[in-house]
Amino acid sequence: MVVEDRLVSDDVSGDDFPDGLRVLAVDDDRTCLKLLENLLRKCKYNVTTTTEAVKALEMLRENRNMFDLVISDVNMPEMDGFKLLKQVGLEMDVPFIMLSGNGDKERVMKGVIHGACDYLMKPIRMEELQNIWQHVVRKRKKIESKDQNKDAPRFIWDNDLHKQFVSVVSQLGLDKAYPKKILDLMNVEGLTRENVASHLQKYRLSLKRPTKQARVDAALDSHPQMGSVGGFCSLSGSRRILSSTSYASSDIFSRLNTPSRLNLKGINSSAPVLALQSPNFNSFKQRMFSAKESSSFLQGIRTSMSMNQFQQNSYPTGNMKLNPIDDSSAFTASTSFQNIKATVSNANSSLSCIPSNHLLTHNSRLFINHSSVGGAAVKTELFNHATSGSSNSLDYNRLSESWKSSAQFSNFATNSSPLSGNFNNDQMSHNNLKFSSLSAHFRKTPVDFSSTSAVTVHPSEEMMQCQDGLLESVVKGACYLQQQNAGSAFNTTLDSLASPNGDNSSMGHSLAQNNSLPTTQMPEVEKFYSDARIESNGDCFFEQMLSLEGFIQSNYASLDDTIS
Amino acid sequence: MDQLQRKLRDYEAAMFQQGFLDDQFSQLQKLQDDSSPDFVIEVMTMFFDDSEKLLNNISRALEQIPVNFKQIDAYVHQQKGSSASVGAARVKNICATFRSFCEAQNRDGCVSCLQQLQKEYSQLKKNLQYLFRLQQEFKAAAGSIPTGE
């Protein structure tokens, strides 16, 4: 009888359930095993015993459906309970209960983390065993609902694959992208038309969303490369961020982190960007990094935009009034972005940050959509700078035109172009690496961003995992920016940033000046990051972020006022 | 027969009272039924065999130079587990102390614990064997061992 075929309802509705539950008991101690066996028999379960974990594994492998439940001792010679648990978890999805005379929290935690359904203490009592059937029911229910939710076998769309998909779709043109064609062009083994079709559907949906996000998506869409990035970003999340002064980051970030979304490595970068901007870093923290989605980028951008807005004091971005918090927040973000960018991207190259790139892409789109954006004096400058170091000049140009406010964006755009299509970890990691070095620079010395190398900020992976919230993401974003453009320009920026340590208050002003911004900003970023957890990015990074955060926060406050 | 029954009951009670056995042993007794009429004896026999082997291992390990405390600790841990499972309370308690000596790498402490362990264990075995004999006698006379009161 195949376990999987038995529906939960079939089992539990039966009068004799859980009688006959097939349990495999493993314990190297004969006495304990005999006791366990009898206890289980008393519960009317069907028991099979073995004193060796290896044998148990063999039996399970012979027929995965032979047992409903495994209960095993932890301390065993040769293969201990944890190892057995892991193997069983990997190979077959049978509920696994651990048994031990040692109830240390660490051990129990280990069991839980490895996937054990329960952890029982020896000596075992009848009462405890009488209810173990619940784990079987629970597991079956889970499997059942999973099956119901998917019609086709699950197919994982990883970053590379998605990139490939996006480029193929861009090639064909979104309108003409039929699953069959995409499938053929992608030429990936094991990929079915159904997989492509459903992925395409999701992609299209994300592009069509009639929300700010959609706008962004649309904007992105125009740039095939970018679009791909944006399309998948759960911009909606970002939208939310922008719209609420409070930056309900959780939403955004959760979106961002939706693995289903683009697994753009770039997203990481966006996260950082966001971090920069939103004063609610903490809330963002968690999500920011996990999201591989471009949405995070967007958000980052947005956030930055809002921040920028505040920075308006320095920028003549009158239009920043765009309600940073609402849909147009995108603009706001851009404004802030600008500032940030100015600071960060003085070097143009800074945009190297992948996230930023994406963000830029998004932002650029946003900006395009929101004509009100305007006002970015910085923008121009940034744009000019942006190109440095990034091969995305394509976007850059485009962006420069459309972005009024954020030169930064252009930078991003620039960067993003390569990213959009291929936002991949490679770049990010590249950037990441650089970033850290960058951050270091920021702090103290002129950063010498070599274009790609700079940021150690680990865009995709590390960033993503960085659950530290906005701050981190922001930092990352910043890093990315820098990374991307690790060009000489960047260095300049960094230098300036690095120099005025502690001159946070002037940040705003400096931002206005673009050039000075970096300088001022850096110190703040550093400050900002003092608690940041981006270990991976190095301490410098953190510091940078800290200061950046501080900066952002101050700006944010003003933004709030503006908005309200 | 009544006398036998009473004798059996009192002896059993005394074993619990004196801490030789704890509630877990009662659990074992509850598991004994028509489908497994000699369950307790079977389990305890296994326990005796395994314990004797373990105690020998521990003894040998303590004689080695240098002493492998980790290995001894593993043995003791095993002994603790099995004695806890069958309800051999006193034996189990000594194991706990024994483990801390192992951790402290105190050879003398370990040796002393081993001696205690051996003493408790043999006492328990003797007592249980007497109990089983009584039960067998009763069973022979009455047809089944009185379970609980």
XYZ file of C-alpha atoms in Angstrom:
713
model
C 0.000 0.000 0.000
C 1.400 3.284 -0.965
C 1.301 5.849 1.725
C 1.028 8.728 -0.592
C -2.008 7.321 -2.171
C -3.830 7.234 1.037
C -5.627 10.408 1.597
C -5.658 11.910 4.960
C -9.372 11.676 5.036
C -9.280 8.040 4.227
C -7.064 7.364 7.125
C -8.525 9.436 9.805
C -12.079 8.720 8.994
C -11.407 5.057 9.319
C -12.513 3.703 12.631
C -9.394 1.786 13.126
C -6.997 4.635 12.580
C -4.333 4.815 13.835
C -4.313 1.098 14.278
C -1.906 -0.653 12.072
C 0.284 2.399 11.679
C 3.545 1.093 10.339
C 6.343 2.201 12.542
C 10.030 1.565 12.152
C 11.800 1.641 15.484
C 15.545 2.075 15.692
C 17.656 1.844 18.845
C 21.010 0.275 19.430
C 20.050 -0.678 22.969
C 18.236 -3.993 22.903
C 16.401 -3.374 26.095
C 15.115 -0.002 25.058
C 14.200 -1.322 21.671
C 12.231 -4.176 23.115
C 10.427 -1.837 25.414
C 9.698 0.542 22.566
C 8.464 -2.275 20.421
C 6.066 -3.447 23.026
C 4.824 -0.009 23.821
C 4.113 0.542 20.164
C 2.419 -2.820 19.872
C 0.275 -1.879 22.782
C -0.815 1.153 20.807
C -1.855 -1.279 18.109
C 0.799 -0.129 15.726
C 2.561 -2.400 13.307
C 6.162 -2.404 14.470
C 9.416 -3.265 12.767
C 12.598 -2.985 14.749
C 16.307 -2.817 14.141
C 19.264 -1.931 16.260
C 21.167 -0.489 13.330
C 20.495 2.790 11.591
C 22.074 1.487 8.439
C 19.635 -1.346 8.309
C 16.796 1.015 8.914
C 17.893 3.107 5.968
C 18.091 0.030 3.823
C 14.590 -0.982 4.714
C 13.300 2.475 3.981
C 15.080 2.606 0.680
C 13.734 -0.740 -0.315
C 10.281 0.666 -0.233
C 9.649 4.226 0.754
C 6.072 3.518 1.400
C 6.710 0.672 3.686
C 6.521 2.795 6.800
C 4.320 5.556 8.036
C 6.652 6.697 10.729
C 10.182 6.270 11.950
C 11.144 6.566 15.573
C 14.784 6.487 16.370
C 17.208 6.840 19.214
C 19.779 9.568 18.929
C 22.839 7.960 20.460
C 23.875 5.143 18.275
C 27.268 3.940 17.165
C 28.208 4.185 13.499
C 25.270 6.279 12.377
C 23.534 8.414 14.937
C 19.958 9.533 14.969
C 20.640 12.915 13.427
C 22.410 11.450 10.460
C 19.648 8.978 9.932
C 17.132 11.746 10.214
C 18.908 13.764 7.599
C 19.152 10.923 5.181
C 15.561 9.982 5.620
C 14.555 13.565 5.154
C 16.512 13.804 1.947
C 15.481 10.570 0.415
C 12.001 9.976 1.577
C 9.603 12.206 3.346
C 8.635 10.011 6.241
C 7.736 11.544 9.613
C 10.659 11.077 11.956
C 10.560 11.108 15.719
C 13.690 11.348 17.784
C 14.203 9.568 21.044
C 16.855 10.386 23.551
C 17.887 10.200 27.132
C 19.413 13.612 26.685
C 17.019 16.480 26.513
C 19.450 19.340 26.130
C 18.010 22.275 24.306
C 20.773 22.177 21.723
C 20.052 18.630 20.871
C 16.379 19.157 20.620
C 17.009 22.212 18.476
C 19.278 20.190 16.280
C 16.565 17.648 15.832
C 14.007 20.246 14.957
C 16.274 21.945 12.502
C 17.081 18.696 10.822
C 13.418 18.100 10.323
C 12.318 15.856 13.140
C 8.599 15.868 13.795
C 9.052 15.395 17.468
C 11.688 14.824 20.096
C 10.800 12.466 22.910
C 12.627 11.805 26.105
C 13.579 8.462 27.468
C 12.262 6.607 29.239
C 9.395 6.508 26.901
C 5.920 6.282 28.194
C 2.874 4.821 26.652
C 0.946 8.071 26.654
C 3.536 9.757 24.518
C 3.498 7.064 21.943
C -0.220 6.954 21.728
C -0.299 10.283 19.957
C 2.535 9.957 17.520
C 0.087 9.183 14.759
C -0.671 12.903 14.621
C 2.612 13.455 12.835
C 1.644 11.063 10.143
C -1.641 12.803 9.562
C -0.005 16.169 9.551
C 2.543 15.159 7.023
C 0.022 13.602 4.755
C -2.087 16.690 4.875
C 0.865 18.752 3.904
C 1.670 16.548 1.006
C -1.888 16.536 -0.099
C -2.209 20.259 -0.138
C 1.050 20.575 -1.927
C -0.070 18.228 -4.596
C -3.297 20.014 -5.001
C -1.530 23.238 -5.482
C 0.592 22.146 -8.260
C -0.492 20.547 -11.337
C 2.901 19.949 -12.655
C 5.933 18.754 -10.855
C 7.675 21.589 -9.221
C 10.285 23.213 -11.239
C 12.657 25.626 -9.693
C 13.398 28.791 -11.539
C 16.777 29.804 -10.391
C 18.513 33.009 -11.237
C 20.338 31.774 -14.227
C 17.363 30.077 -15.629
C 15.221 33.066 -15.109
C 17.749 35.266 -16.723
C 17.761 33.022 -19.652
C 14.031 33.105 -19.756
C 13.935 36.843 -19.617
C 16.436 37.261 -22.373
C 14.578 34.864 -24.561
C 11.350 36.656 -23.911
C 12.959 39.960 -24.680
C 14.302 38.561 -27.844
C 10.963 37.338 -28.935
C 9.154 40.336 -27.618
C 6.683 39.930 -24.846
C 3.776 39.784 -27.201
C 5.254 37.134 -29.312
C 6.673 35.070 -26.546
C 4.865 31.804 -26.753
C 5.771 29.083 -24.330
C 6.708 26.692 -27.053
C 9.033 29.152 -28.661
C 10.545 30.094 -25.386
C 11.022 26.483 -24.542
C 12.777 25.842 -27.800
C 15.017 28.800 -27.535
C 15.910 28.126 -23.979
C 16.717 24.569 -24.755
C 16.916 23.454 -21.188
C 16.753 19.834 -20.376
C 13.905 18.871 -18.203
C 12.072 22.086 -18.773
C 8.570 21.518 -19.956
C 6.246 23.717 -21.849
C 4.030 23.803 -18.807
C 6.817 25.112 -16.644
C 7.505 27.832 -19.127
C 3.878 28.634 -19.581
C 3.206 29.122 -15.927
C 6.360 31.083 -15.448
C 5.497 33.247 -18.379
C 2.096 33.847 -16.977
C 3.536 35.002 -13.725
C 5.936 37.176 -15.532
C 3.243 38.760 -17.599
C 1.122 39.340 -14.586
C 3.845 41.078 -12.825
C 4.296 43.316 -15.773
C 0.699 44.081 -16.131
C -0.122 44.860 -12.638
C -2.026 48.088 -12.604
C -0.257 49.457 -9.684
C 2.675 51.410 -9.044
C 4.440 48.294 -9.406
C 2.960 47.766 -12.730
C 4.075 51.100 -13.720
C 7.437 50.263 -12.718
C 7.182 47.045 -14.406
C 5.983 48.688 -17.489
C 8.801 51.018 -17.319
C 11.070 48.221 -16.949
C 9.372 46.548 -19.650
C 10.380 49.033 -22.140
C 13.814 48.074 -21.451
C 13.812 44.525 -22.157
C 16.662 43.993 -19.993
C 15.393 45.919 -17.252
C 12.003 44.829 -17.727
C 12.914 41.425 -16.988
C 14.155 42.521 -13.820
C 11.377 44.676 -12.977
C 8.750 42.511 -14.214
C 9.310 40.140 -11.575
C 9.880 42.340 -8.812
C 7.074 42.397 -6.590
C 6.958 45.960 -6.974
C 3.770 46.061 -5.281
C 5.669 45.577 -2.236
C 7.812 48.402 -2.959
C 4.930 50.397 -3.783
C 3.715 49.961 -0.476
C 6.797 51.112 0.942
C 6.683 54.222 -0.834
C 3.197 54.890 -0.133
C 3.502 54.636 3.481
C 5.731 56.845 5.211
C 6.163 54.294 7.665
C 7.591 52.097 5.099
C 5.806 49.131 6.066
C 8.772 47.367 5.133
C 7.495 44.114 6.041
C 5.262 44.095 3.118
C 7.738 45.174 0.751
C 10.339 43.086 1.959
C 8.292 40.131 2.054
C 7.592 40.766 -1.448
C 11.035 41.300 -2.185
C 11.910 38.161 -0.780
C 9.467 36.196 -2.573
C 11.613 33.626 -4.052
C 9.175 33.136 -6.717
C 10.060 36.429 -8.025
C 12.953 37.221 -9.937
C 15.849 35.754 -8.481
C 17.759 38.539 -9.608
C 20.802 38.825 -7.840
C 20.414 42.337 -8.366
C 17.720 42.396 -5.963
C 20.074 42.314 -3.292
C 21.377 45.417 -4.429
C 18.071 46.906 -4.384
C 17.672 45.915 -0.963
C 20.454 47.961 0.052
C 19.113 50.773 -1.766
C 16.012 50.546 0.060
C 17.732 50.408 3.185
C 19.276 53.586 2.481
C 16.172 55.224 2.078
C 13.864 54.046 4.501
C 14.108 54.964 7.974
C 12.373 51.882 8.787
C 15.269 49.860 8.195
C 14.640 47.514 10.802
C 11.473 46.348 9.504
C 12.927 46.050 6.197
C 15.822 44.374 7.408
C 14.437 41.045 7.418
C 12.982 41.079 4.146
C 15.323 43.097 2.327
C 17.894 40.728 1.942
C 16.125 37.701 1.449
C 14.385 38.914 -1.501
C 15.937 38.046 -4.547
C 13.398 39.942 -6.239
C 13.938 42.930 -8.111
C 11.191 44.411 -6.224
C 13.553 44.916 -3.553
C 15.440 46.866 -5.941
C 12.645 48.896 -6.630
C 11.965 49.464 -3.199
C 15.356 50.333 -2.572
C 15.145 52.831 -5.181
C 12.007 54.078 -3.958
C 13.161 54.324 -0.583
C 16.077 56.107 -1.651
C 13.897 58.255 -3.563
C 11.941 59.257 -0.661
C 14.978 59.894 1.143
C 16.161 61.929 -1.579
C 13.223 63.891 -1.304
C 14.204 65.057 1.933
C 17.411 65.787 0.806
C 15.779 68.153 -1.277
C 16.943 70.734 0.834
C 19.931 70.357 -1.097
C 18.414 69.471 -4.284
C 16.394 71.642 -6.299
C 14.034 68.891 -6.683
C 10.981 70.752 -6.088
C 8.998 68.149 -7.605
C 9.893 65.851 -5.069
C 6.786 66.623 -3.584
C 5.744 63.730 -5.321
C 4.428 62.146 -2.480
C 7.115 60.040 -1.606
C 4.801 57.878 -0.001
C 2.256 57.200 -2.481
C 2.510 55.807 -5.802
C 4.543 58.503 -6.983
C 6.746 57.663 -4.280
C 8.770 56.235 -6.900
C 9.732 59.638 -7.632
C 10.237 60.446 -4.212
C 12.434 57.672 -3.998
C 14.189 58.862 -6.869
C 14.738 62.055 -5.273
C 16.124 60.541 -2.369
C 17.809 58.348 -4.584
C 19.327 61.126 -6.204
C 20.736 62.298 -3.158
C 21.920 59.084 -2.293
C 23.122 58.584 -5.587
C 24.744 61.773 -5.698
C 26.528 60.757 -2.779
C 27.131 57.417 -3.767
C 27.399 57.714 -7.281
C 29.416 60.595 -7.576
C 31.562 58.189 -8.938
C 29.040 57.153 -11.354
C 30.554 53.970 -11.127
C 28.961 53.495 -7.919
C 26.003 52.320 -9.598
C 27.767 49.242 -9.961
C 25.758 48.024 -7.204
C 23.573 45.663 -8.750
C 20.587 46.500 -6.859
C 20.953 49.951 -7.728
C 21.056 49.036 -11.218
C 17.914 47.401 -11.049
C 16.515 50.006 -9.034
C 17.586 52.404 -11.466
C 15.954 50.536 -14.040
C 12.921 50.598 -12.131
C 13.314 53.976 -11.090
C 13.976 55.171 -14.408
C 10.834 53.673 -15.355
C 9.138 55.194 -12.565
C 10.412 58.417 -13.390
C 9.317 58.138 -16.774
C 5.947 57.466 -15.603
C 5.879 60.127 -13.166
C 6.683 63.137 -14.892
C 6.549 64.996 -11.798
C 9.691 63.573 -10.821
C 11.684 66.262 -12.195
C 13.933 68.256 -10.250
C 16.895 66.212 -10.114
C 19.677 68.393 -10.597
C 21.686 65.694 -9.406
C 20.422 63.518 -11.924
C 22.201 65.038 -14.683
C 25.358 64.828 -12.984
C 24.790 61.460 -11.912
C 23.899 60.368 -15.210
C 26.997 61.514 -16.539
C 28.778 59.746 -14.011
C 26.794 56.769 -14.160
C 28.231 55.584 -17.243
C 31.556 55.241 -15.841
C 32.399 51.814 -15.234
C 29.255 50.355 -16.307
C 28.596 48.772 -19.454
C 25.072 49.628 -19.268
C 25.455 52.763 -21.028
C 22.507 51.841 -22.957
C 20.247 52.258 -20.125
C 22.086 55.062 -18.902
C 21.418 57.118 -21.846
C 17.920 56.319 -21.822
C 17.622 57.038 -18.312
C 19.311 60.255 -18.403
C 16.678 61.519 -20.554
C 13.856 60.341 -18.629
C 15.166 60.791 -15.289
C 15.039 64.133 -14.241
C 15.676 63.707 -10.786
C 17.925 60.983 -10.371
C 21.095 60.855 -11.988
C 21.543 58.101 -9.781
C 19.026 56.251 -11.459
C 20.691 56.648 -14.572
C 23.545 55.179 -13.002
C 21.487 52.476 -11.999
C 20.038 52.138 -15.246
C 23.311 51.950 -16.672
C 24.256 49.347 -14.469
C 21.096 47.715 -14.672
C 21.162 47.081 -18.220
C 23.588 44.474 -17.865
C 21.779 43.535 -14.903
C 18.397 43.488 -16.138
C 18.971 40.739 -18.334
C 21.530 39.142 -16.400
C 21.261 40.201 -13.087
C 23.104 37.548 -11.723
C 24.991 36.721 -8.870
C 28.102 36.893 -10.701
C 27.863 40.452 -10.961
C 26.688 40.822 -7.611
C 29.191 38.784 -6.036
C 31.587 40.678 -7.926
C 30.187 43.717 -6.616
C 29.965 42.295 -3.342
C 33.495 41.750 -3.191
C 34.197 45.082 -4.274
C 31.782 46.530 -2.089
C 33.341 45.576 1.018
C 36.475 47.003 -0.099
C 34.524 49.918 -1.066
C 32.928 50.303 2.170
C 36.187 50.238 3.749
C 37.152 52.983 1.633
C 34.256 54.907 2.340
C 35.030 54.953 5.733
C 38.325 56.188 5.721
C 39.964 56.580 2.533
C 39.019 57.195 -0.906
C 37.718 54.147 -2.167
C 39.358 52.920 -5.078
C 36.684 51.216 -6.761
C 37.842 49.382 -9.581
C 34.920 49.049 -11.557
C 33.823 45.729 -10.865
C 35.642 44.865 -8.016
C 34.733 47.157 -5.550
C 32.048 46.316 -3.397
C 32.306 43.436 -1.296
C 28.810 43.817 -0.774
C 27.602 40.627 -1.724
C 24.760 41.364 -3.769
C 22.728 38.549 -4.276
C 23.515 35.890 -2.030
C 24.742 37.476 0.946
C 22.600 40.355 0.711
C 19.708 38.359 0.255
C 20.359 36.425 3.188
C 21.055 39.435 5.040
C 18.100 39.727 7.028
C 19.183 42.657 8.749
C 16.779 44.812 7.246
C 16.888 47.840 5.398
C 20.006 49.061 6.652
C 21.713 46.291 5.215
C 19.919 46.474 2.089
C 20.603 50.011 1.812
C 24.103 49.588 2.427
C 24.179 46.970 0.011
C 22.500 49.076 -2.437
C 24.966 51.684 -1.866
C 27.601 49.249 -2.180
C 26.303 48.026 -5.300
C 26.136 51.305 -6.710
C 29.567 51.783 -5.933
C 30.549 48.560 -7.097
C 29.105 48.859 -10.367
C 30.674 51.972 -11.106
C 33.673 51.236 -9.371
C 35.243 53.484 -11.660
C 37.377 56.291 -10.930
C 34.424 58.449 -10.626
C 33.345 56.413 -7.877
C 36.462 56.751 -6.131
C 36.063 60.334 -6.189
C 32.778 60.104 -4.659
C 33.935 57.849 -2.091
C 36.703 59.994 -1.236
C 34.518 62.811 -0.689
C 32.294 60.693 1.276
C 34.948 59.340 3.278
C 36.475 62.505 4.194
C 33.929 64.315 6.104
C 33.547 61.803 8.677
C 30.972 62.504 11.097
C 29.634 65.336 9.271
C 26.272 63.916 9.162
C 24.348 66.958 9.480
C 25.786 68.305 6.440
C 24.838 65.294 4.627
C 21.762 66.726 3.331
C 23.584 69.586 2.083
C 26.249 67.650 0.722
C 23.857 65.606 -1.058
C 22.560 68.548 -2.713
C 25.865 69.150 -3.974
C 26.195 65.705 -5.064
C 29.722 65.685 -4.671
C 29.839 66.501 -1.184
C 27.189 64.149 -0.482
C 29.232 61.154 -0.789
C 31.519 62.512 1.627
C 29.068 63.310 4.174
C 27.148 60.359 3.574
C 29.752 57.984 4.185
C 30.278 58.731 7.685
C 26.697 58.393 8.267
C 26.515 55.263 6.508
C 29.060 53.961 8.716
C 27.210 55.012 11.632
C 24.232 53.549 10.264
C 25.701 50.297 10.018
C 27.151 49.907 13.282
C 24.596 47.389 14.032
C 24.198 46.155 10.635
C 24.670 42.627 10.294
C 26.104 42.430 7.027
C 29.036 40.582 8.157
C 29.644 39.319 4.866
C 30.232 42.674 3.617
C 32.729 43.559 6.032
C 32.737 46.019 8.739
C 33.312 48.891 6.542
C 30.200 48.272 4.891
C 28.379 48.349 8.006
C 29.757 51.475 9.028
C 28.844 52.981 5.864
C 25.451 51.834 6.115
C 25.150 53.209 9.459
C 25.994 56.588 8.449
C 23.856 56.202 5.517
C 21.037 55.220 7.611
C 21.483 58.096 9.791
C 21.440 60.165 6.805
C 18.455 58.620 5.461
C 16.633 58.802 8.608
C 17.161 62.392 8.970
C 15.971 62.856 5.540
C 13.170 60.657 6.045
C 11.848 62.667 8.772
C 11.605 65.592 6.592
C 10.033 63.507 4.002
C 7.388 62.523 6.357
C 6.578 66.044 6.967
C 6.410 66.710 3.377
C 4.160 63.905 2.792
C 1.844 64.557 5.544
C -1.725 -19.186 48.150
C -2.926 -16.100 49.879
C 0.254 -16.054 51.766
C 2.213 -16.415 48.602
C 0.277 -13.659 47.038
C 0.872 -11.431 49.983
C 4.524 -12.248 50.039
C 4.807 -11.407 46.394
C 2.982 -8.163 46.782
C 4.988 -7.069 49.774
C 8.243 -7.872 48.142
C 7.379 -5.961 45.091
C 6.243 -3.005 47.177
C 9.479 -3.069 49.102
C 11.501 -2.939 45.927
C 9.697 0.159 44.871
C 9.886 1.633 48.265
C 13.566 1.101 48.579
C 14.160 2.710 45.265
C 15.298 -0.303 43.375
C 12.461 0.106 41.014
C 10.492 3.105 39.897
C 7.358 3.835 37.971
C 8.897 2.833 34.706
C 8.961 -0.732 35.936
C 5.221 -0.509 36.469
C 4.913 0.551 32.870
C 6.725 -2.612 31.929
C 4.380 -4.633 34.006
C 1.410 -2.998 32.335
C 2.734 -4.040 28.993
C 2.647 -7.627 30.038
C -0.520 -9.260 28.872
C -1.778 -12.346 27.260
C -0.018 -11.624 24.012
C 3.283 -11.200 25.829
C 2.938 -13.041 29.146
C 6.608 -13.024 29.983
C 7.351 -9.610 28.807
C 8.838 -8.324 32.054
C 11.109 -11.253 32.476
C 12.218 -11.057 28.889
C 13.048 -7.419 29.102
C 14.814 -7.737 32.400
C 16.844 -10.663 31.159
C 17.971 -8.557 28.263
C 18.767 -5.792 30.658
C 20.901 -8.057 32.767
C 22.857 -9.337 29.814
C 23.501 -5.932 28.359
C 24.362 -4.398 31.693
C 26.879 -7.058 32.496
C 28.574 -6.527 29.188
C 28.650 -2.800 29.716
C 30.020 -3.030 33.195
C 32.789 -5.268 31.941
C 33.592 -2.791 29.220
C 33.736 0.053 31.665
C 35.970 -1.929 33.950
C 38.364 -2.700 31.137
C 38.360 0.861 29.956
C 39.287 2.103 33.405
C 42.238 -0.212 33.471
C 43.654 1.233 30.313
C 46.350 3.814 30.296
C 45.557 6.447 29.428
C 41.935 6.221 30.379
C 39.532 7.001 27.611
C 36.943 8.963 29.500
C 34.902 9.680 26.467
C 34.447 6.057 25.777
C 33.552 5.348 29.367
C 31.095 8.185 29.348
C 29.446 6.658 26.313
C 29.087 3.347 28.081
C 27.696 4.963 31.167
C 25.277 6.958 29.109
C 24.063 3.775 27.559
C 23.724 2.138 30.930
C 21.806 5.097 32.170
C 19.434 4.910 29.238
C 18.646 1.281 29.592
C 18.258 1.355 33.358
C 15.934 4.323 33.032
C 13.898 2.434 30.477
C 13.342 -0.564 32.709
C 12.888 1.334 35.899
C 16.123 0.405 37.606
C 16.174 3.592 39.636
C 19.191 3.169 41.811
C 21.379 2.034 39.003
C 20.239 4.969 36.947
C 21.095 7.443 39.677
C 24.613 6.178 40.054
C 25.100 6.583 36.338
C 24.383 10.272 36.605
C 27.122 10.730 39.167
C 29.419 8.522 37.159
C 29.016 10.750 34.135
C 30.098 13.827 35.978
C 33.242 12.046 37.085
C 33.919 11.144 33.511
C 33.503 14.705 32.479
C 35.899 15.800 35.165
C 38.203 13.029 34.059
C 38.429 11.864 37.610
C 39.670 8.327 37.449
C 39.281 7.651 41.118
C 35.791 8.974 41.089
C 35.032 6.763 38.131
C 36.466 3.710 39.767
C 34.432 4.328 42.872
C 31.295 4.822 40.810
C 31.922 1.650 38.930
C 32.139 -0.249 42.155
C 28.903 1.258 43.340
C 27.309 0.480 40.067
C 28.365 -3.103 40.220
C 27.059 -3.435 43.730
C 23.691 -1.894 42.970
C 23.330 -3.841 39.845
C 23.962 -7.220 41.447
C 21.605 -6.375 44.278
C 18.911 -5.446 41.843
C 19.436 -8.576 39.865
C 19.211 -10.724 42.937
C 16.050 -9.036 44.092
C 14.387 -9.245 40.743
C 15.299 -12.835 40.300
C 13.702 -13.554 43.644
C 10.640 -11.603 42.608
C 10.366 -13.514 39.399
C 10.659 -16.771 41.190
C 7.860 -15.791 43.493
C 5.790 -14.833 40.522
C 6.485 -18.115 38.848
C 5.430 -19.916 41.945
C 2.269 -17.944 42.144
C 1.565 -18.435 38.522
C 2.017 -22.100 38.871
C -0.354 -22.127 41.778
C -2.922 -19.594 40.591
C -2.586 -19.607 36.840
C -1.446 -15.992 36.409
C 0.634 -13.420 38.168
C -1.341 -10.889 40.104
C -0.867 -7.547 38.434
C -1.289 -4.428 40.505
C -3.856 -4.401 43.261
